[in-house]
Short mmCIF file of C-alpha atoms and ligand atoms in Angstrom, two decimals:
data_model
loop_
_atom_site.label_atom_id
_atom_site.label_comp_id
_atom_site.label_asym_id
_atom_site.label_seq_id
_atom_site.Cartn_x
_atom_site.Cartn_y
_atom_site.Cartn_z
CA MET B 245 94.58 70.46 100.92
CA SER B 246 97.29 70.34 98.26
CA ASN B 247 99.07 72.97 100.30
CA GLN B 248 99.31 70.54 103.17
CA LEU B 249 100.88 68.09 100.76
CA SER B 250 103.35 70.58 99.37
CA ALA B 251 104.32 71.67 102.90
CA LEU B 252 105.29 68.07 103.60
CA ILE B 253 107.16 67.67 100.34
CA PHE B 254 108.98 71.00 100.31
CA THR B 255 110.20 71.56 103.80
CA GLN B 256 112.69 74.31 103.01
CA PRO B 257 111.64 77.90 102.33
CA LEU B 258 111.37 78.47 98.59
CA ALA B 259 110.89 81.47 96.36
CA THR B 260 107.64 81.46 94.45
CA ALA B 261 107.63 80.81 90.73
CA ALA B 262 106.48 84.41 90.25
CA GLU B 263 109.46 85.74 92.23
CA LEU B 264 111.80 83.71 90.08
CA GLN B 265 110.18 85.00 86.92
CA ALA B 266 110.87 88.51 88.18
CA LYS B 267 114.44 87.67 89.12
CA TYR B 268 115.15 86.36 85.60
CA PRO B 269 113.18 88.80 83.48
CA PRO B 270 112.82 88.65 79.71
CA ARG B 271 116.12 89.65 78.11
CA GLU B 272 116.57 93.07 76.65
CA LEU B 273 117.58 92.12 73.16
CA PRO B 274 116.75 93.43 69.73
CA GLU B 275 113.57 92.16 68.10
CA GLY B 276 114.12 88.71 66.62
CA ALA B 277 117.32 87.98 68.59
CA ALA B 278 117.66 84.26 69.26
CA VAL B 279 118.63 83.00 72.70
CA THR B 280 120.05 79.52 72.25
CA ARG B 281 121.84 77.07 74.42
CA PHE B 282 124.08 74.06 74.50
CA ALA B 283 122.90 71.74 77.25
CA PRO B 284 125.07 68.65 77.42
CA SER B 285 125.38 66.19 80.25
CA PRO B 286 128.93 65.99 81.58
CA THR B 287 129.48 62.35 80.72
CA GLY B 288 133.08 62.92 79.60
CA PHE B 289 132.20 62.22 75.98
CA MET B 290 131.54 64.89 73.38
CA HIS B 291 129.78 63.43 70.38
CA MET B 292 130.23 65.15 67.02
CA GLY B 293 126.43 65.31 66.85
CA ASN B 294 126.47 67.43 70.02
CA VAL B 295 128.88 69.97 68.65
CA LEU B 296 126.93 70.04 65.43
CA GLY B 297 123.93 71.21 67.46
CA ALA B 298 126.10 73.67 69.36
CA LEU B 299 127.37 75.12 66.10
CA VAL B 300 123.81 75.60 64.87
CA SER B 301 122.83 77.25 68.15
CA ARG B 302 125.87 79.51 68.16
CA THR B 303 125.21 80.50 64.55
CA LEU B 304 121.53 81.32 65.19
CA ALA B 305 122.46 83.55 68.12
CA SER B 306 125.29 85.28 66.25
CA GLN B 307 123.22 85.90 63.15
CA SER B 308 120.44 87.56 65.12
CA GLY B 309 122.42 89.50 67.71
CA GLY B 310 121.26 87.07 70.40
CA VAL B 311 122.88 85.06 73.16
CA PHE B 312 124.32 81.55 73.21
CA TYR B 313 124.90 79.96 76.58
CA LEU B 314 126.13 76.69 78.07
CA ARG B 315 124.08 74.82 80.64
CA LEU B 316 125.44 71.73 82.33
CA GLU B 317 122.75 69.10 82.69
CA ASP B 318 124.29 67.15 85.52
CA THR B 319 121.26 65.85 87.35
CA ASP B 320 122.02 62.24 86.53
CA LYS B 321 124.88 61.68 88.91
CA LYS B 322 125.28 58.07 87.75
CA ARG B 323 126.41 59.20 84.30
CA GLU B 324 128.58 62.07 85.42
CA VAL B 325 132.38 61.89 85.28
CA ALA B 326 134.81 64.05 87.19
CA ASP B 327 136.19 66.13 84.31
CA GLY B 328 132.98 66.09 82.29
CA ALA B 329 132.76 69.87 82.14
CA ALA B 330 136.35 70.11 80.91
CA ALA B 331 135.61 67.71 78.04
CA ILE B 332 132.66 69.88 77.05
CA LEU B 333 134.66 73.07 77.09
CA SER B 334 137.50 71.52 75.13
CA GLY B 335 135.00 70.18 72.59
CA LEU B 336 133.63 73.68 72.09
CA HIS B 337 137.16 75.00 71.90
CA ALA B 338 138.03 72.42 69.23
CA LEU B 339 135.54 74.18 66.98
CA GLU B 340 136.07 77.65 68.40
CA ILE B 341 132.45 77.86 69.40
CA ALA B 342 132.41 80.80 71.78
CA LEU B 343 130.03 81.16 74.70
CA ASP B 344 128.28 84.34 75.77
CA GLU B 345 127.20 82.92 79.12
CA GLY B 346 127.73 79.72 81.00
CA VAL B 347 129.59 78.14 83.82
CA ASP B 348 131.99 81.10 83.82
CA GLY B 349 129.29 83.70 84.34
CA GLY B 350 126.11 85.35 83.22
CA GLU B 351 122.99 86.97 84.62
CA TYR B 352 120.69 83.97 84.19
CA GLY B 353 122.63 81.42 86.22
CA PRO B 354 123.53 79.28 87.93
CA TYR B 355 124.08 77.37 84.70
CA THR B 356 124.71 74.02 86.35
CA GLN B 357 121.51 72.13 87.02
CA SER B 358 122.65 70.53 90.25
CA GLN B 359 122.94 74.07 91.68
CA ARG B 360 119.35 74.92 90.75
CA ARG B 361 117.53 72.53 93.01
CA GLU B 362 115.51 75.19 94.83
CA ILE B 363 114.46 76.68 91.53
CA TYR B 364 113.03 73.38 90.30
CA HIS B 365 111.38 72.83 93.66
CA ALA B 366 109.70 76.23 93.45
CA PHE B 367 108.06 75.28 90.19
CA ALA B 368 107.29 71.75 91.34
CA LYS B 369 105.61 73.19 94.42
CA GLN B 370 103.39 75.31 92.23
CA LEU B 371 102.30 72.17 90.38
CA VAL B 372 101.59 70.31 93.63
CA ASP B 373 99.61 73.28 94.94
CA GLU B 374 97.53 73.25 91.79
CA GLY B 375 96.93 69.52 92.00
CA LEU B 376 99.07 68.91 88.92
CA ALA B 377 101.73 66.80 90.61
CA TYR B 378 101.61 64.09 93.24
CA PRO B 379 103.95 61.87 95.21
CA CYS B 380 104.38 58.34 93.92
CA PHE B 381 105.48 55.67 96.37
CA CYS B 382 105.78 52.82 93.88
CA THR B 383 108.99 50.87 94.32
CA ALA B 384 111.28 49.82 91.48
CA GLU B 385 109.90 46.28 91.83
CA GLN B 386 106.31 47.45 91.60
CA LEU B 387 107.12 49.50 88.53
CA GLN B 388 108.82 46.51 86.93
CA GLN B 389 105.82 44.36 87.70
CA MET B 390 103.59 46.97 86.09
CA ARG B 391 105.72 46.94 82.93
CA ASP B 392 105.65 43.14 82.82
CA GLU B 393 101.87 43.17 83.06
CA GLN B 394 101.67 45.83 80.36
CA GLU B 395 103.91 43.70 78.19
CA SER B 396 101.68 40.64 78.52
CA ALA B 397 98.57 42.77 78.01
CA GLY B 398 100.16 44.23 74.85
CA VAL B 399 99.54 47.84 75.89
CA ASN B 400 101.80 50.89 76.05
CA LYS B 401 104.33 50.73 78.83
CA GLY B 402 104.49 53.50 81.37
CA TYR B 403 102.80 55.17 84.29
CA TYR B 404 99.48 56.42 82.96
CA GLY B 405 95.72 56.15 83.21
CA GLY B 406 94.56 53.21 85.30
CA TRP B 407 98.16 51.95 85.63
CA ALA B 408 99.12 55.06 87.57
CA LYS B 409 98.44 53.60 91.02
CA CYS B 410 99.43 56.57 93.13
CA ARG B 411 97.55 59.07 91.02
CA CYS B 412 94.31 58.52 92.89
CA MET B 413 95.74 57.93 96.32
CA PRO B 414 93.57 59.57 98.99
CA GLN B 415 95.25 62.56 100.52
CA ASP B 416 95.25 61.19 104.05
CA GLU B 417 97.26 58.22 102.80
CA GLN B 418 99.68 60.51 100.97
CA VAL B 419 100.13 62.56 104.12
CA ARG B 420 100.59 59.51 106.29
CA ARG B 421 103.20 57.98 104.01
CA LEU B 422 105.09 61.25 103.62
CA GLN B 423 105.08 61.73 107.36
CA ALA B 424 106.37 58.17 107.79
CA GLY B 425 109.37 59.18 105.66
CA GLU B 426 108.69 56.74 102.81
CA SER B 427 110.75 57.21 99.67
CA TYR B 428 108.80 58.77 96.80
CA THR B 429 109.13 60.50 93.49
CA LEU B 430 107.05 63.45 92.38
CA ARG B 431 104.98 62.76 89.29
CA LEU B 432 103.08 64.93 86.91
CA ARG B 433 99.31 64.44 86.87
CA SER B 434 99.13 64.50 83.10
CA PRO B 435 96.06 66.05 81.56
CA GLY B 436 97.07 64.53 78.20
CA ASP B 437 94.99 62.14 76.13
CA ALA B 438 96.95 60.03 73.64
CA ALA B 439 93.92 59.92 71.35
CA ARG B 440 94.21 63.66 70.77
CA LYS B 441 96.84 65.30 68.60
CA ILE B 442 98.86 68.46 68.96
CA THR B 443 100.43 70.40 66.13
CA VAL B 444 103.99 71.68 66.47
CA ASN B 445 106.01 73.61 63.98
CA ASP B 446 109.55 72.29 64.00
CA LEU B 447 111.98 74.70 62.36
CA ILE B 448 113.68 71.89 60.43
CA ARG B 449 110.87 69.39 59.92
CA GLY B 450 107.98 71.77 59.49
CA LYS B 451 104.52 71.04 60.80
CA LEU B 452 104.27 67.93 62.95
CA GLU B 453 101.16 66.26 64.30
CA LEU B 454 101.96 64.34 67.45
CA PRO B 455 99.78 62.54 69.99
CA GLU B 456 99.31 64.27 73.32
CA TYR B 457 101.45 62.91 76.10
CA ASP B 458 99.48 61.03 78.72
CA MET B 459 102.20 59.61 80.96
CA ASP B 460 102.54 60.75 84.54
CA VAL B 461 106.28 61.23 84.19
CA VAL B 462 108.60 61.72 87.13
CA LEU B 463 109.39 65.40 87.70
CA LEU B 464 111.53 65.04 90.82
CA LYS B 465 113.43 61.87 91.53
CA ALA B 466 113.61 60.27 94.97
CA ASP B 467 116.74 62.31 95.76
CA GLY B 468 114.89 65.52 94.93
CA MET B 469 116.78 66.06 91.69
CA PRO B 470 114.68 66.90 88.65
CA THR B 471 114.44 64.77 85.53
CA TYR B 472 115.60 66.17 82.19
CA HIS B 473 111.99 66.75 81.12
CA PHE B 474 111.17 68.97 84.05
CA ALA B 475 114.53 70.67 84.54
CA HIS B 476 115.02 71.77 80.98
CA VAL B 477 111.53 73.23 80.76
CA VAL B 478 112.11 75.32 83.88
CA ASP B 479 115.60 76.31 82.72
CA ASP B 480 114.73 77.14 79.14
CA HIS B 481 111.95 79.31 80.47
CA LEU B 482 113.93 81.13 83.17
CA MET B 483 117.00 81.53 80.97
CA ARG B 484 114.64 82.97 78.40
CA THR B 485 115.63 80.58 75.64
CA THR B 486 113.90 81.29 72.36
CA HIS B 487 115.23 78.42 70.21
CA VAL B 488 115.97 74.89 71.33
CA VAL B 489 118.21 73.00 68.93
CA ARG B 490 118.67 69.39 69.96
CA GLY B 491 118.84 65.82 68.72
CA ASP B 492 115.70 64.29 67.25
CA GLU B 493 115.66 61.60 69.92
CA TRP B 494 113.68 64.20 71.87
CA LEU B 495 110.85 64.37 69.34
CA ALA B 496 108.98 61.54 71.07
CA THR B 497 108.75 63.51 74.30
CA LEU B 498 108.24 66.90 72.68
CA PRO B 499 104.48 66.78 73.42
CA LEU B 500 105.34 66.26 77.09
CA HIS B 501 107.65 69.26 77.05
CA ILE B 502 105.04 71.45 75.43
CA GLN B 503 102.49 70.23 77.94
CA LEU B 504 104.83 71.11 80.80
CA PHE B 505 105.36 74.63 79.48
CA GLY B 506 101.58 75.01 79.33
CA LEU B 507 101.03 73.72 82.86
CA LEU B 508 103.71 76.10 84.17
CA LYS B 509 101.99 78.90 82.23
CA CYS B 510 105.11 79.63 80.21
CA LYS B 511 105.54 80.10 76.52
CA PRO B 512 107.43 77.24 74.87
CA PRO B 513 110.49 78.10 72.78
CA LYS B 514 110.77 77.29 69.09
CA TYR B 515 112.22 73.87 68.36
CA ALA B 516 114.66 72.55 65.80
CA HIS B 517 115.29 68.81 66.00
CA ILE B 518 118.45 67.66 64.24
CA ALA B 519 118.75 64.21 62.72
CA PRO B 520 121.72 62.16 63.91
CA LEU B 521 124.97 62.00 61.97
CA MET B 522 125.22 58.85 59.87
CA LYS B 523 128.04 56.81 58.46
CA LEU B 524 128.39 54.14 55.82
CA ASP B 525 128.82 50.83 57.51
CA ALA B 526 131.86 49.09 56.05
CA GLU B 527 130.33 45.64 56.57
CA THR B 528 126.80 46.12 55.34
CA GLY B 529 127.37 49.02 52.97
CA GLY B 530 124.26 50.61 54.46
CA LYS B 531 123.82 53.83 56.43
CA ARG B 532 123.71 53.78 60.20
CA LYS B 533 123.99 56.23 63.06
CA LEU B 534 127.49 57.35 63.96
CA SER B 535 127.91 55.36 67.13
CA LYS B 536 129.66 56.40 70.31
CA ARG B 537 130.52 52.76 70.99
CA LYS B 538 131.60 51.61 67.55
CA ASP B 539 133.06 54.64 65.80
CA PRO B 540 136.10 56.47 67.17
CA GLU B 541 135.24 59.41 64.91
CA ALA B 542 132.01 59.97 66.86
CA ALA B 543 134.12 61.72 69.52
CA VAL B 544 135.30 65.29 69.12
CA SER B 545 138.51 64.27 70.91
CA PHE B 546 139.35 61.98 67.96
CA PHE B 547 139.80 65.11 65.83
CA THR B 548 141.55 67.25 68.42
CA ALA B 549 144.04 64.45 69.05
CA GLN B 550 144.95 64.40 65.37
CA GLY B 551 145.10 68.15 65.03
CA TYR B 552 142.33 69.07 62.66
CA PRO B 553 142.16 72.87 62.72
CA SER B 554 138.98 74.20 64.28
CA ALA B 555 138.26 76.21 61.13
CA ALA B 556 138.33 73.01 59.07
CA LEU B 557 135.98 71.19 61.43
CA ARG B 558 133.55 74.09 61.39
CA GLU B 559 133.75 74.36 57.65
CA TYR B 560 133.13 70.65 57.21
CA LEU B 561 130.17 70.68 59.59
CA LEU B 562 128.68 73.56 57.61
CA THR B 563 128.85 71.43 54.47
CA LEU B 564 126.74 68.88 56.34
CA LEU B 565 124.30 71.46 57.69
CA ASN B 566 123.44 73.43 54.56
CA SER B 567 123.85 71.89 51.11
CA ASN B 568 124.40 75.30 49.52
CA PHE B 569 127.42 75.99 51.72
CA GLU B 570 129.98 74.54 49.31
CA GLU B 571 128.74 76.62 46.44
CA TRP B 572 128.91 79.71 48.65
CA ARG B 573 132.43 78.77 49.69
CA ARG B 574 133.63 78.37 46.13
CA ALA B 575 132.26 81.80 45.29
CA LYS B 576 133.69 83.42 48.42
CA PRO B 577 136.83 81.55 49.44
CA ALA B 578 138.16 84.36 51.62
CA GLU B 579 135.01 85.29 53.55
CA PRO B 580 134.82 84.41 57.24
CA LEU B 581 132.44 81.51 57.94
CA SER B 582 130.25 83.85 59.95
CA ALA B 583 129.29 85.58 56.70
CA PHE B 584 127.56 82.45 55.39
CA PRO B 585 123.78 82.93 55.43
CA PHE B 586 123.05 79.76 57.40
CA SER B 587 119.43 78.70 57.38
CA LEU B 588 117.60 76.13 59.50
CA LYS B 589 115.14 75.69 56.66
CA LYS B 590 117.90 74.32 54.45
CA MET B 591 118.73 71.58 56.94
CA SER B 592 117.70 68.08 56.03
CA SER B 593 115.44 66.07 58.30
CA SER B 594 117.37 62.94 57.40
CA GLY B 595 120.79 62.43 58.91
CA ALA B 596 123.85 63.77 57.10
CA LEU B 597 126.55 61.32 56.15
CA PHE B 598 129.74 61.86 58.09
CA ASP B 599 132.60 61.28 55.69
CA LEU B 600 136.20 61.38 56.91
CA GLN B 601 137.59 61.57 53.39
CA LYS B 602 135.51 64.64 52.70
CA LEU B 603 136.63 66.19 55.98
CA ASP B 604 140.25 65.64 54.93
CA ASP B 605 139.63 67.33 51.59
CA VAL B 606 137.98 70.30 53.27
CA SER B 607 140.75 70.51 55.82
CA LYS B 608 143.50 70.39 53.19
CA THR B 609 141.91 73.33 51.46
CA VAL B 610 141.47 75.23 54.71
CA ILE B 611 145.12 74.67 55.68
CA SER B 612 146.29 75.56 52.16
CA ARG B 613 144.66 78.97 52.55
CA MET B 614 146.34 79.76 55.86
CA THR B 615 149.40 81.97 56.02
CA ALA B 616 152.70 80.35 56.97
CA GLU B 617 152.52 82.19 60.31
CA GLU B 618 149.10 80.71 61.03
CA VAL B 619 150.26 77.23 60.12
CA PHE B 620 153.30 77.64 62.34
CA ALA B 621 151.27 78.91 65.31
CA GLN B 622 148.57 76.25 65.04
CA ALA B 623 150.91 73.35 64.34
CA LEU B 624 153.10 74.41 67.27
CA ALA B 625 150.14 74.74 69.65
CA TRP B 626 148.90 71.29 68.64
CA ALA B 627 152.37 69.77 68.91
CA GLN B 628 152.90 71.24 72.39
CA ALA B 629 149.87 69.30 73.58
CA HIS B 630 150.21 66.15 71.49
CA GLU B 631 153.70 65.70 70.04
CA PRO B 632 156.35 67.39 72.22
CA GLU B 633 159.21 66.28 69.99
CA LEU B 634 157.71 68.09 67.03
CA ALA B 635 157.02 71.13 69.20
CA GLU B 636 160.67 71.19 70.14
CA LEU B 637 161.78 71.06 66.49
CA LEU B 638 159.40 73.80 65.40
CA ALA B 639 160.17 76.08 68.32
CA ARG B 640 163.92 75.71 67.91
CA ASP B 641 163.89 78.09 64.95
CA ALA B 642 160.55 79.75 64.33
CA GLY B 643 161.88 81.64 61.30
CA TYR B 644 163.13 78.43 59.66
CA ALA B 645 159.83 76.60 60.34
CA THR B 646 157.76 79.49 59.05
CA ALA B 647 159.87 79.71 55.89
CA MET B 648 159.36 75.97 55.40
CA PHE B 649 155.59 76.33 55.79
CA ALA B 650 155.64 79.26 53.36
CA ILE B 651 156.74 77.07 50.45
CA ASP B 652 154.00 76.67 47.84
CA ARG B 653 151.62 78.75 49.91
CA GLY B 654 149.73 81.76 48.64
CA GLY B 655 149.04 82.23 44.97
CA LYS B 656 146.26 80.65 42.96
CA LYS B 657 147.08 77.01 43.46
CA PRO B 658 148.51 76.52 46.93
CA ARG B 659 149.77 73.08 47.82
CA LYS B 660 147.23 70.87 49.62
CA ASP B 661 149.32 68.28 51.34
CA MET B 662 148.16 68.34 54.94
CA ALA B 663 144.75 67.74 56.47
CA LYS B 664 145.85 67.81 60.10
CA TRP B 665 148.80 68.81 62.24
CA SER B 666 149.73 65.21 63.00
CA GLN B 667 150.92 65.09 59.36
CA VAL B 668 153.47 67.88 59.80
CA ARG B 669 156.26 65.65 60.97
CA GLU B 670 156.04 63.32 58.00
CA ALA B 671 155.36 66.03 55.42
CA TYR B 672 158.33 68.15 56.51
CA ALA B 673 160.65 65.44 57.82
CA TYR B 674 163.56 66.27 55.46
CA PHE B 675 163.75 69.78 56.84
CA TYR B 676 164.84 68.26 60.12
CA GLU B 677 166.58 65.01 59.23
CA GLU B 678 169.01 63.89 56.58
CA PRO B 679 167.13 61.99 53.90
CA SER B 680 168.20 58.40 53.44
CA GLY B 681 168.03 58.40 49.62
CA ALA B 682 170.99 57.09 47.66
CA GLY B 683 173.25 59.70 46.10
CA SER B 684 173.77 59.88 42.36
CA GLU B 685 176.21 61.06 39.76
CA ILE B 686 173.76 63.73 38.75
CA ALA B 687 173.60 65.06 42.29
CA GLN B 688 177.37 65.08 42.48
CA ASN B 689 177.59 66.90 39.17
CA TYR B 690 175.01 69.39 40.29
CA ALA B 691 176.86 70.05 43.54
CA ASP B 692 179.72 71.42 41.49
CA ILE B 693 177.62 73.99 39.65
CA TYR B 694 175.08 74.85 42.35
CA VAL B 695 174.92 78.57 43.21
CA HIS B 696 172.83 79.15 46.29
CA GLY B 697 172.26 82.82 45.48
CA ASP B 698 170.48 82.05 42.18
CA GLU B 699 166.97 83.39 41.88
CA LYS B 700 164.48 80.80 40.71
CA GLU B 701 164.83 81.54 37.01
CA ALA B 702 168.60 81.56 37.03
CA TRP B 703 168.53 78.37 39.08
CA PHE B 704 166.43 76.63 36.47
CA ALA B 705 168.44 78.04 33.57
CA ARG B 706 171.60 76.67 35.18
CA ILE B 707 170.07 73.19 35.44
CA LYS B 708 168.95 73.29 31.83
CA ALA B 709 172.35 74.39 30.66
CA ASN B 710 174.04 71.66 32.63
CA CYS B 711 171.91 68.58 32.19
CA GLY B 712 173.52 67.47 28.93
CA ASP B 713 171.93 64.29 27.58
CA VAL B 714 169.72 63.84 30.62
CA ALA B 715 166.17 65.16 30.35
CA VAL B 716 165.61 68.22 32.58
CA LYS B 717 162.83 66.37 34.38
CA ASP B 718 165.08 63.43 35.21
CA TYR B 719 167.93 65.68 36.22
CA CYS B 720 165.71 67.63 38.59
CA GLY B 721 164.29 64.35 39.85
CA ALA B 722 167.72 63.09 40.81
CA VAL B 723 168.54 66.37 42.56
CA ARG B 724 165.18 66.23 44.37
CA VAL B 725 165.83 62.70 45.63
CA ALA B 726 169.28 63.67 46.88
CA VAL B 727 168.07 66.81 48.65
CA THR B 728 164.73 65.61 50.04
CA GLY B 729 164.84 61.83 49.79
CA ARG B 730 161.55 61.95 47.88
CA GLU B 731 160.31 61.83 44.35
CA ASN B 732 157.72 64.46 45.08
CA SER B 733 158.26 67.64 47.02
CA PRO B 734 157.10 71.23 47.05
CA ASP B 735 158.96 73.69 44.84
CA LEU B 736 162.53 72.41 44.81
CA TRP B 737 164.25 75.77 44.48
CA ALA B 738 162.29 77.10 47.49
CA VAL B 739 163.06 73.97 49.49
CA MET B 740 166.77 74.44 48.82
CA GLN B 741 166.59 78.10 49.80
CA VAL B 742 165.09 77.19 53.15
CA LEU B 743 167.50 74.30 53.79
CA GLY B 744 170.47 76.58 53.20
CA GLU B 745 173.59 76.21 51.10
CA GLU B 746 175.54 74.05 53.45
CA THR B 747 172.81 71.47 53.91
CA VAL B 748 172.05 71.34 50.21
CA LYS B 749 175.67 70.77 49.30
CA ARG B 750 176.10 68.17 51.98
CA ARG B 751 173.09 66.24 50.75
CA LEU B 752 174.10 66.47 47.10
CA THR B 753 177.45 64.94 47.86
CA ALA B 754 176.33 62.43 50.49
CA ASN B 755 175.95 58.69 49.89
CA GLN B 756 177.93 58.63 46.69
CA SER B 757 177.69 55.27 45.04
N1 LIG L 1005 121.13 67.05 78.35
C1 LIG L 1005 120.45 66.71 77.14
C2 LIG L 1005 121.34 65.81 76.31
O1 LIG L 1005 122.53 65.80 76.56
C3 LIG L 1005 120.15 67.98 76.39
C4 LIG L 1005 119.12 67.93 75.34
C5 LIG L 1005 118.73 69.37 75.04
O2 LIG L 1005 119.50 70.04 74.36
O3 LIG L 1005 117.70 69.81 75.51
O4 LIG L 1005 120.89 65.12 75.46
#
């Protein structure tokens, strides 16, 4: 009889679930290799919490010789935006999180949910055939009325037990209403009992005891598209995912997901639920979730716009993920991040505090360890996209710009003056514009004795020999102000070498009072 029902629901020819299992066989990977995924919805907004999860997933796959893939969860067309996929890819790019498979290719695709309709239908059909799913004809108004009644009765809201009106509908009525073309959703006939508990081992939180899920959730919406619950179970199974890393907002429905895997006769993956990123609320002084609506820094684009290097963002996120990361970093400053022995077990089940000041500190250190060539290439690439005028200045003379970036770089104590590329213009302004500082007698005096060819020691010796009654520090200070317009600068001799003799002399003699 259920077959008659499924013939009315699924009118197009479909593969069987078994055929699909054979088409997407278990992956041939070494023992213990993790298959992980990033499964965002293309809403046009990439939350830092999302990329945090993606970084964990990427790391797990890389560490184990596994696969990390991207799946676009675009079944909610109301939330989708036109360039949603582009925002996702640029978010991953901002952290240099590489994909092994995804929208650009792979053996387990398609990787976009809206292109997998027949696949979901094949599995849904199996459930209908087994009496585990049924059509629900309740209208939005009826469902609202149900919730209102549940509210006044003080019971759990949702479609379950005696509230699930269509669950017990006689088959002839189902058939009649389907044949009449009534709108319906397909619901799970949940075997769950909320009084019973299941035990799940979360890789971050450890052993969890959760009530069984007893709601008859929607599997296929009225337009035939699957819900997240159903689609991701089918996908994670067919894409042979071994580890699901996702936000802990999904813990509440985890029992449902495990139930669905069971009903589809598939093995559930391992789960790691990440707590949301937090921030200190300026008004209350308390901790709260980093909010997409309130906090600009919740968006990955906030950081790309300002030019934080991807290595710095990754490094900072690792400090949030594993508390032993910083100690490791201090001991091994030159190791690639991939060498860090990341562990899910060391992740906290309470949300990490997202701290912009700390990010800046990390980023300054990361930039200070780059070579001048790296700084030039990254600053130029950022400027080309975000500050064309700066790009033009840098590109005009790559050798000059690289020499400028080389000052106070390398060695034991490199200068840490920039956290992001949007600070280049200000930090290096006097390499491109005449400083507006007032001239001085000292500068004038120094112009007369300045020898551009002096090596650093000779340069300093000449200043000492010439400063007379003025303290060396003050003498150098006056020269610095005349040449750079600032009281603080990187190594003055090196700055003058890069500026060139003509510029130095011009600045020393300019603006005489
Ligand atoms: N599309 C879901 C989201 O964006 C994915 C959750 C998951 O990773 O399973 O929240």
